[in-house]
Short mmCIF file of C-alpha atoms in Angstrom, two decimals:
data_model
loop_
_atom_site.label_atom_id
_atom_site.label_comp_id
_atom_site.label_asym_id
_atom_site.label_seq_id
_atom_site.Cartn_x
_atom_site.Cartn_y
_atom_site.Cartn_z
CA MET A 1 -0.12 -53.95 -53.39
CA PHE A 2 -3.18 -51.68 -53.42
CA PRO A 3 -5.25 -53.79 -50.96
CA GLU A 4 -2.42 -53.61 -48.43
CA VAL A 5 -2.27 -49.83 -48.64
CA THR A 6 -6.04 -49.63 -48.28
CA ARG A 7 -5.96 -51.92 -45.25
CA CYS A 8 -3.27 -49.79 -43.55
CA LEU A 9 -5.18 -46.58 -44.06
CA ASN A 10 -8.44 -48.07 -42.75
CA THR A 11 -6.89 -49.56 -39.61
CA SER A 12 -5.05 -46.44 -38.32
CA PRO A 13 -6.97 -43.24 -39.08
CA GLN A 14 -6.05 -41.68 -35.71
CA SER A 15 -2.34 -42.25 -36.29
CA LEU A 16 -2.58 -40.59 -39.70
CA ALA A 17 -4.43 -37.62 -38.18
CA LEU A 18 -1.81 -37.23 -35.48
CA VAL A 19 1.02 -37.39 -38.03
CA VAL A 20 -0.60 -34.85 -40.32
CA PHE A 21 -1.86 -32.38 -37.73
CA GLY A 22 0.31 -33.14 -34.69
CA ARG A 23 3.10 -30.75 -35.59
CA ASN A 24 0.71 -27.87 -36.16
CA VAL A 25 -1.27 -28.41 -32.97
CA LYS A 26 1.48 -29.51 -30.61
CA GLY A 27 2.49 -26.01 -29.47
CA LEU A 28 -0.97 -24.38 -29.62
CA SER A 29 -3.28 -23.95 -26.69
CA ALA A 30 -7.05 -23.80 -26.73
CA HIS A 31 -6.88 -20.05 -27.34
CA GLY A 32 -4.20 -20.18 -30.01
CA ALA A 33 -1.33 -19.33 -27.66
CA SER A 34 1.97 -21.18 -27.56
CA SER A 35 1.77 -23.32 -24.42
CA SER A 36 2.22 -26.99 -23.62
CA LEU A 37 0.58 -26.78 -20.17
CA GLN A 38 -2.87 -25.54 -21.23
CA ALA A 39 -5.66 -27.69 -22.55
CA ARG A 40 -5.39 -28.33 -26.31
CA ARG A 41 -7.58 -30.16 -28.82
CA LEU A 42 -6.60 -32.44 -31.67
CA PHE A 43 -8.64 -33.02 -34.79
CA SER A 44 -8.84 -36.74 -34.09
CA ILE A 45 -10.05 -36.32 -30.49
CA SER A 46 -13.38 -34.74 -29.62
CA ARG A 47 -12.50 -33.63 -26.08
CA GLY A 48 -9.70 -31.73 -24.31
CA LEU A 49 -6.65 -33.52 -23.04
CA ALA A 50 -6.61 -31.69 -19.72
CA GLY A 51 -8.46 -33.14 -16.73
CA LYS A 52 -11.74 -31.61 -15.66
CA VAL A 53 -12.28 -30.14 -12.23
CA ARG A 54 -14.83 -32.04 -10.20
CA PRO A 55 -17.88 -30.09 -9.13
CA ARG A 56 -18.05 -28.96 -5.55
CA VAL A 57 -20.04 -31.31 -3.33
CA VAL A 58 -22.76 -29.38 -1.54
CA PRO A 59 -23.66 -30.96 1.82
CA LYS A 60 -27.24 -32.00 2.17
CA GLU A 61 -29.46 -29.98 4.45
CA ARG A 62 -30.58 -31.78 7.59
CA PHE A 63 -34.16 -31.38 8.75
CA GLU A 64 -34.94 -31.78 12.43
CA ILE A 65 -38.44 -32.17 13.83
CA PRO A 66 -38.77 -31.03 17.45
CA GLY A 67 -39.66 -33.93 19.76
CA LEU A 68 -39.05 -36.60 17.12
CA PRO A 69 -35.55 -38.09 17.05
CA PRO A 70 -34.35 -39.27 13.63
CA VAL A 71 -34.02 -42.99 12.93
CA THR A 72 -30.39 -43.67 11.92
CA TYR A 73 -28.26 -46.71 11.26
CA GLY A 74 -25.68 -45.68 13.87
CA ASP A 75 -26.49 -48.61 16.19
CA ARG A 76 -26.11 -51.17 13.42
CA MET A 77 -22.60 -49.93 12.51
CA HIS A 78 -23.24 -50.27 8.78
CA PHE A 79 -25.20 -48.55 6.05
CA VAL A 80 -28.89 -49.43 5.82
CA PRO A 81 -30.99 -48.13 2.92
CA GLY A 82 -33.91 -46.01 4.07
CA LEU A 83 -32.32 -44.92 7.34
CA SER A 84 -30.71 -41.50 7.79
CA LYS A 85 -27.01 -41.00 8.28
CA PRO A 86 -26.03 -40.51 11.92
CA PRO A 87 -24.33 -37.21 12.83
CA ASN A 88 -20.69 -38.00 13.46
CA PRO A 89 -19.03 -35.84 16.14
CA ARG A 90 -15.85 -34.04 15.16
CA TRP A 91 -12.74 -35.94 16.14
CA GLU A 92 -10.51 -33.91 18.43
CA ARG A 93 -6.82 -34.69 18.72
CA ASP A 94 -5.29 -35.20 22.13
CA TYR A 95 -2.13 -33.43 20.91
CA GLU A 96 -1.37 -30.11 19.20
CA ASP A 97 -0.63 -30.29 15.50
CA PRO A 98 0.27 -26.92 13.90
CA ARG A 99 -0.64 -28.24 10.45
CA HIS A 100 -4.27 -28.69 11.49
CA TYR A 101 -4.73 -25.61 13.65
CA ARG A 102 -8.22 -24.12 13.74
CA SER A 103 -8.53 -20.60 15.04
CA PRO A 104 -11.25 -19.98 17.60
CA LEU A 105 -14.26 -17.80 16.92
CA ASN A 106 -13.91 -14.06 17.35
CA GLU A 107 -16.23 -14.13 20.35
CA GLU A 108 -13.96 -16.66 22.09
CA MET A 109 -10.75 -14.64 21.70
CA PRO A 110 -9.45 -12.70 24.73
CA LEU A 111 -9.04 -9.49 22.70
CA TYR A 112 -12.63 -9.50 21.46
CA ARG A 113 -14.46 -6.20 21.93
CA GLU A 114 -18.10 -5.34 21.36
CA LYS A 115 -17.17 -1.91 20.01
CA PRO A 116 -15.73 -2.12 16.47
CA CYS A 117 -12.41 -0.57 15.50
CA PHE A 118 -11.79 0.90 12.04
CA ILE A 119 -8.28 0.30 10.70
CA PHE A 120 -6.44 2.24 8.01
CA ASN A 121 -3.62 0.20 6.47
CA GLN A 122 -1.25 0.54 3.54
CA ARG A 123 -3.72 -0.88 1.01
CA THR A 124 -6.71 1.22 2.07
CA SER A 125 -8.14 3.27 -0.77
CA ALA A 126 -10.18 6.07 0.80
CA LEU A 127 -13.22 6.87 -1.32
CA GLU A 128 -13.29 10.60 -0.50
CA GLY A 129 -9.50 10.89 -0.61
CA VAL A 130 -7.99 13.97 1.03
CA ARG A 131 -11.29 15.21 2.48
CA GLN A 132 -11.79 11.94 4.31
CA ALA A 133 -8.21 11.97 5.65
CA LEU A 134 -8.61 15.56 6.86
CA TRP A 135 -11.76 14.67 8.79
CA LEU A 136 -10.25 11.54 10.34
CA THR A 137 -7.16 13.42 11.53
CA LYS A 138 -8.95 16.72 12.42
CA THR A 139 -6.62 18.67 10.15
CA LYS A 140 -6.68 22.00 8.35
CA LEU A 141 -5.41 21.91 4.75
CA ILE A 142 -3.09 24.67 3.48
CA SER A 143 -2.27 24.76 -0.22
CA GLY A 144 1.43 24.81 -1.10
CA LEU A 145 4.54 24.16 0.94
CA PRO A 146 5.64 26.56 3.74
CA PRO A 147 7.80 29.43 2.41
CA GLN A 148 10.48 28.90 5.05
CA VAL A 149 10.91 25.32 3.83
CA LEU A 150 11.08 26.24 0.13
CA SER A 151 13.68 28.90 0.76
CA LEU A 152 16.17 26.30 2.03
CA ALA A 153 17.07 25.02 -1.45
CA GLU A 154 17.17 28.42 -3.16
CA SER A 155 20.56 29.36 -1.75
CA PRO A 156 23.51 28.28 -3.98
CA ALA A 157 25.32 26.99 -0.86
CA ASN A 158 22.57 24.42 -0.32
CA GLN A 159 22.49 23.17 -3.90
CA ILE A 160 24.29 20.22 -5.47
CA PRO A 161 27.16 20.98 -7.90
CA ASP A 162 25.92 20.52 -11.48
CA GLN A 163 22.50 19.86 -10.01
CA ASP A 164 20.36 19.79 -13.16
CA GLU A 165 22.78 17.58 -15.07
CA ARG A 166 23.05 15.07 -12.27
CA VAL A 167 19.29 14.93 -11.77
CA THR A 168 18.68 14.33 -15.48
CA ASN A 169 21.28 11.56 -15.40
CA ALA A 170 19.44 10.02 -12.46
CA ILE A 171 16.20 10.06 -14.45
CA LYS A 172 17.89 8.53 -17.49
CA HIS A 173 19.43 5.83 -15.32
CA ALA A 174 16.00 4.87 -13.98
CA ARG A 175 14.22 5.00 -17.35
CA PHE A 176 16.88 3.90 -19.86
CA TRP A 177 20.10 2.54 -18.39
CA ASP A 178 18.81 0.33 -15.59
CA THR A 179 16.67 -1.91 -17.81
CA THR A 180 16.73 -3.63 -21.17
CA GLU A 181 13.01 -3.11 -21.80
CA ILE A 182 11.73 -0.50 -24.18
CA ARG A 183 9.02 0.61 -21.76
CA PRO A 184 9.72 -0.53 -18.19
CA ASP A 185 6.98 -0.74 -15.59
CA LYS A 186 6.40 1.99 -13.05
CA GLU A 187 7.14 -0.49 -10.29
CA ILE A 188 10.71 -0.75 -11.59
CA TYR A 189 11.79 2.78 -12.43
CA SER A 190 9.84 4.65 -9.72
CA ASN A 191 11.72 2.93 -6.91
CA THR A 192 15.05 3.33 -8.73
CA LEU A 193 14.48 7.04 -9.33
CA LEU A 194 13.57 7.64 -5.68
CA PHE A 195 16.79 6.08 -4.41
CA ASN A 196 18.82 7.95 -7.04
CA LEU A 197 17.43 11.30 -5.88
CA LEU A 198 18.02 10.43 -2.23
CA HIS A 199 21.61 9.52 -3.06
CA LEU A 200 22.08 12.91 -4.75
CA CYS A 201 20.72 14.72 -1.70
CA ALA A 202 23.03 12.75 0.60
CA THR A 203 26.08 14.05 -1.28
CA LEU A 204 25.61 17.37 0.58
CA GLN A 205 26.69 15.78 3.86
CA PRO A 206 30.29 17.18 3.75
CA SER A 207 28.93 20.74 3.67
CA HIS A 208 26.00 19.97 6.03
CA PRO A 209 27.23 17.70 8.86
CA ASN A 210 23.76 17.43 10.41
CA LEU A 211 22.72 15.20 7.51
CA GLY A 212 24.88 12.49 9.06
CA ARG A 213 22.50 12.32 12.03
CA ARG A 214 19.88 10.53 9.90
CA ILE A 215 19.25 6.98 8.77
CA GLN A 216 16.79 5.24 6.47
CA ALA A 217 14.43 2.51 7.67
CA GLU A 218 12.39 0.11 5.55
CA ARG A 219 9.58 -2.33 6.33
CA TYR A 220 8.99 -1.15 9.88
CA SER A 221 5.60 -1.57 11.55
CA LEU A 222 3.55 1.36 12.81
CA ALA A 223 0.57 1.42 15.17
CA ALA A 224 -1.42 4.39 16.45
CA THR A 225 -4.85 4.59 18.12
CA TRP A 226 -7.23 7.54 18.54
CA GLU A 227 -10.93 8.28 18.99
CA ARG A 228 -12.89 10.44 16.58
CA GLY A 229 -16.40 11.13 17.74
CA GLU A 230 -17.86 7.86 18.99
CA ASP A 231 -15.68 5.66 16.78
CA LEU A 232 -12.28 4.14 17.46
CA PHE A 233 -9.60 4.28 14.74
CA GLN A 234 -6.18 2.72 14.29
CA ILE A 235 -3.37 2.99 11.78
CA ARG A 236 -1.50 -0.27 11.47
CA GLY A 237 0.95 -1.92 9.13
CA ARG A 238 4.01 -1.05 7.13
CA ASN A 239 4.31 2.15 5.14
CA GLY A 240 6.95 3.48 2.78
CA LEU A 241 10.61 4.27 3.26
CA LEU A 242 11.22 6.32 6.41
CA LEU A 243 14.03 8.81 6.96
CA ASN A 244 14.73 8.93 10.71
CA SER A 245 16.66 11.61 12.54
CA MET A 246 18.24 12.07 15.95
CA ASP A 247 16.71 15.54 16.17
CA PRO A 248 13.02 16.41 15.70
CA LEU A 249 11.90 18.69 12.90
CA PRO A 250 11.25 22.32 13.93
CA GLU A 251 7.67 23.49 14.09
CA VAL A 252 6.39 25.27 11.00
CA SER A 253 3.58 27.37 12.51
CA VAL A 254 4.01 29.70 15.46
CA LYS A 255 1.75 29.59 18.53
CA GLN A 256 -0.62 32.29 17.28
CA GLU A 257 -1.22 30.50 13.97
CA VAL A 258 -1.93 27.30 15.87
CA ARG A 259 -4.51 29.05 18.07
CA ASP A 260 -6.18 30.54 14.99
CA THR A 261 -7.08 27.03 13.81
CA ARG A 262 -9.93 27.01 16.35
CA GLU A 263 -12.06 28.98 13.88
CA HIS A 264 -11.51 26.50 11.04
CA VAL A 265 -14.56 24.39 10.15
CA LEU A 266 -13.90 20.85 8.98
CA GLU A 267 -15.45 19.92 5.64
CA THR A 268 -17.98 17.10 5.74
CA PHE A 269 -19.00 14.74 2.95
CA TYR A 270 -22.45 13.65 4.11
CA PRO A 271 -24.13 11.21 3.33
CA VAL A 272 -20.89 9.24 2.83
CA SER A 273 -19.70 7.71 6.10
CA PRO A 274 -16.18 8.72 7.27
CA THR A 275 -15.46 5.04 7.96
CA ILE A 276 -16.08 3.92 4.39
CA ASP A 277 -13.39 1.64 2.91
CA LEU A 278 -11.82 1.16 6.37
CA GLN A 279 -11.40 -2.34 7.76
CA GLU A 280 -13.81 -3.05 10.62
CA VAL A 281 -12.54 -5.50 13.26
CA HIS A 282 -13.65 -6.62 16.71
CA VAL A 283 -10.40 -8.27 17.82
CA TYR A 284 -7.85 -5.59 18.71
CA LYS A 285 -5.88 -3.96 21.52
CA ASP A 286 -7.41 -0.86 23.06
CA ASP A 287 -4.29 1.28 23.46
CA LEU A 288 -1.98 0.14 20.68
CA ASN A 289 0.70 2.75 20.00
CA CYS A 290 4.09 1.82 18.58
CA THR A 291 6.58 3.82 16.54
CA GLY A 292 8.17 0.63 15.21
CA PHE A 293 11.45 1.11 17.11
CA ARG A 294 12.72 0.37 20.59
CA ASP A 295 12.98 3.03 23.27
CA ASP A 296 16.79 3.03 23.17
CA TYR A 297 16.92 3.57 19.40
CA LEU A 298 19.11 6.58 18.55
CA TYR A 299 17.03 7.78 15.58
CA GLN A 300 13.68 8.17 17.32
CA HIS A 301 12.18 11.05 15.33
CA ALA A 302 10.43 10.50 11.99
CA HIS A 303 11.67 13.02 9.42
CA THR A 304 10.23 12.20 5.98
CA LEU A 305 8.12 9.34 4.59
CA TYR A 306 8.71 8.28 0.99
CA PHE A 307 5.96 6.45 -0.87
CA SER A 308 6.90 4.83 -4.16
CA GLU A 309 4.79 2.75 -6.51
CA GLY A 310 7.58 0.19 -6.71
CA ALA A 311 7.92 -0.41 -2.96
CA PRO A 312 7.49 -4.04 -1.78
CA ASP A 313 4.39 -3.33 0.34
CA SER A 314 2.85 -0.63 -1.83
CA SER A 315 -0.37 -0.82 -3.80
CA LYS A 316 -1.49 1.07 -6.89
CA LEU A 317 -3.62 4.03 -5.84
CA GLN A 318 -5.05 7.02 -7.63
CA PRO A 319 -3.33 10.38 -6.92
CA GLU A 320 -6.15 11.51 -4.63
CA GLN A 321 -6.03 8.29 -2.62
CA LEU A 322 -2.22 8.39 -2.51
CA ARG A 323 -2.28 11.86 -0.99
CA ALA A 324 -4.82 10.66 1.59
CA LYS A 325 -2.51 7.78 2.46
CA MET A 326 0.39 10.21 2.88
CA ILE A 327 -1.66 12.32 5.30
CA MET A 328 -2.78 9.32 7.33
CA PHE A 329 0.66 7.77 7.77
CA ALA A 330 2.34 11.11 8.46
CA PHE A 331 -0.32 11.68 11.12
CA GLY A 332 0.17 8.14 12.45
CA ASN A 333 3.92 8.58 12.90
CA ALA A 334 3.41 11.93 14.63
CA LEU A 335 0.63 10.57 16.87
CA ALA A 336 2.64 7.53 17.94
CA ARG A 337 5.56 9.81 18.82
CA ALA A 338 3.23 12.15 20.77
CA HIS A 339 1.89 9.24 22.81
CA LYS A 340 5.44 8.22 23.67
CA GLN A 341 6.39 11.75 24.63
CA TYR A 342 3.26 13.13 26.31
CA GLY A 343 1.38 9.96 27.30
CA PRO A 344 -1.82 8.36 25.95
CA GLN A 345 -4.13 10.98 27.50
CA PRO A 346 -5.56 13.46 24.94
CA GLN A 347 -3.77 16.81 24.93
CA GLN A 348 -5.68 19.86 23.69
CA LEU A 349 -2.47 21.69 22.79
CA LEU A 350 0.95 20.09 22.59
CA GLU A 351 3.72 21.99 24.28
CA LYS A 352 5.91 21.38 21.25
CA PRO A 353 4.15 20.36 18.00
CA ILE A 354 5.46 17.35 16.11
CA THR A 355 6.27 17.77 12.41
CA VAL A 356 6.51 14.92 9.87
CA GLN A 357 7.01 15.23 6.10
CA ALA A 358 5.97 12.93 3.26
CA VAL A 359 6.82 12.52 -0.44
CA GLY A 360 4.91 10.31 -2.88
CA THR A 361 5.84 9.47 -6.46
CA ASN A 362 5.06 7.12 -9.31
CA GLY A 363 8.33 7.78 -11.15
CA ARG A 364 7.23 11.01 -12.87
CA ILE A 365 4.66 12.83 -10.71
CA PHE A 366 5.61 13.93 -7.19
CA HIS A 367 3.44 14.90 -4.21
CA PHE A 368 4.90 16.84 -1.27
CA LEU A 369 3.43 17.19 2.20
CA VAL A 370 4.34 18.72 5.57
CA PHE A 371 2.20 17.67 8.56
CA GLN A 372 2.21 19.35 11.98
CA LEU A 373 0.49 17.66 14.91
CA ASN A 374 -0.83 20.35 17.28
CA THR A 375 -3.31 18.36 19.35
CA THR A 376 -4.15 14.76 20.27
CA ASP A 377 -7.70 15.60 21.42
CA LEU A 378 -9.48 14.41 18.28
CA SER A 379 -12.88 13.41 19.64
CA GLY A 380 -14.78 16.59 18.71
CA ASP A 381 -14.80 18.96 15.74
CA ASP A 382 -14.14 22.07 17.79
CA GLY A 383 -10.92 23.29 19.32
CA ILE A 384 -7.42 23.39 17.91
CA LYS A 385 -6.83 21.59 14.61
CA ASN A 386 -3.76 19.96 13.13
CA GLN A 387 -2.17 21.48 10.02
CA VAL A 388 -0.96 20.06 6.73
CA TRP A 389 0.74 21.81 3.81
CA MET A 390 0.31 19.96 0.53
CA ASP A 391 1.67 20.46 -2.97
CA GLY A 392 0.52 17.73 -5.35
CA ASP A 393 0.72 16.74 -9.03
CA ASN A 394 4.24 18.01 -9.69
CA GLU A 395 5.62 16.58 -12.95
CA LEU A 396 9.39 16.17 -12.80
CA TYR A 397 9.55 15.70 -16.58
CA ASP A 398 7.16 15.42 -19.51
CA PHE A 399 8.42 12.47 -21.56
CA ALA A 400 11.13 9.82 -21.41
CA LYS A 401 11.21 7.84 -24.66
CA ALA A 402 13.59 4.94 -25.24
CA ARG A 403 12.55 4.92 -28.91
CA PRO A 404 11.39 7.82 -31.07
CA LEU A 405 7.67 8.38 -31.48
CA ILE A 406 6.86 7.93 -35.18
CA LYS A 407 3.47 8.71 -36.71
CA LYS A 408 2.76 8.55 -40.45
CA LYS A 409 6.46 7.96 -41.17
CA GLN A 410 7.41 11.16 -39.38
CA VAL A 411 9.37 11.48 -36.16
CA LYS A 412 7.05 13.35 -33.81
CA LEU A 413 9.25 12.98 -30.73
CA PRO A 414 12.89 11.84 -30.80
CA ALA A 415 14.21 9.41 -28.21
CA GLY A 416 15.41 10.92 -24.94
CA LEU A 417 14.27 12.95 -21.95
CA TYR A 418 12.06 16.00 -22.49
CA GLY A 419 10.48 18.65 -20.33
CA TYR A 420 12.67 18.41 -17.23
CA LYS A 421 11.54 20.85 -14.50
CA SER A 422 14.26 21.81 -12.09
CA GLU A 423 11.91 23.49 -9.60
CA ILE A 424 10.35 20.12 -8.73
CA PHE A 425 13.64 18.69 -7.56
CA THR A 426 14.22 21.93 -5.63
CA LYS A 427 11.14 21.11 -3.55
CA PHE A 428 12.42 17.56 -3.04
CA LEU A 429 15.77 18.89 -1.88
CA ALA A 430 14.15 21.49 0.39
CA LEU A 431 12.24 18.83 2.31
CA TYR A 432 15.42 16.78 2.63
CA LEU A 433 17.39 19.75 4.01
CA HIS A 434 14.66 20.79 6.42
CA GLY A 435 16.03 20.51 9.94
CA ALA A 436 19.69 20.32 8.85
CA VAL A 437 20.24 23.90 7.64
#
């Protein structure tokens, strides 16, 4: 009896190891995580079970001696040791196969230009932030929103019934009621909160009929071209949610205030180049200007741009870079509209300035902006400047806790919404009512 047991144990040590340790190692990865797809090691096997990636084959460098042709085995049609490999010409198909398409070189494309073009898109993170955006757009910065815009939401006739209660419910819906997670991501609740606030503002349409002359547009493409100094710039791509209107926004500054911008001196950030972090391309169209809509579209005028961290095409940016993005895309929408209305030739002073607003948020902090395009002559630093009113870093609320904050067995902060600031939503509502009251 004992010899048979000894013989069984000596003949199958790996099977015994798998039986003893298999259950403990079956669900563990190489890093201790629970995964059956990652490489794992058993005690009875000295190597991983997953296949290894083959090393990349580096092509050998060919040496050519001028005047001395290499001796190859191409004429013999078979491999001969000691002779070099003949260079095989690339096989070209006599038909077009889209699966094996090879784009031509940039120099061979019909839109190739010697002069580079610097492109600002939705994922551009400007190093100098607002200062860089002000220089690129030849704009004068004014702190705070215009008083005539803020006064629109102060009247009780322009406010929402039970405004504070409904806004707090909108915040709770985005942070607590719309998800089952204890701490949802900003990409989830920021987009939900933005649409909730827009829905609340739209409830004023019965008392303000002009609000019905607007529509929201998503995922539209924008293109605008201008020259700044000796460089060529373009804004291209999709930006945030756009609120379009049949009627243009009224101008914020009067003619005398616009003329006074001649004395403003643009701030420089030497030795940093103004084109830093912008995409440099050589294949582009010279005069590319498009509002994203057809000429017969009823809602031609851009009213307000909304940038949310949870938008499909958005990218995570710092507050300074987000405000720079708001300035650039508000300027791009206004410039594309000016080219449609006044032509592509630079205008030193527009007969009627074009105003575009912008709002950016990450679900708690809001940034507000009003941009007025006064000129399309952006080549030099002198002359009339554009204007932008900015109010950033506005916290709509302080905390929103799904669970109480407990430290040392004491409840420091109960669950719920804390620190709601009604004046922040008043600014949001004022920008929405601008042009309809």
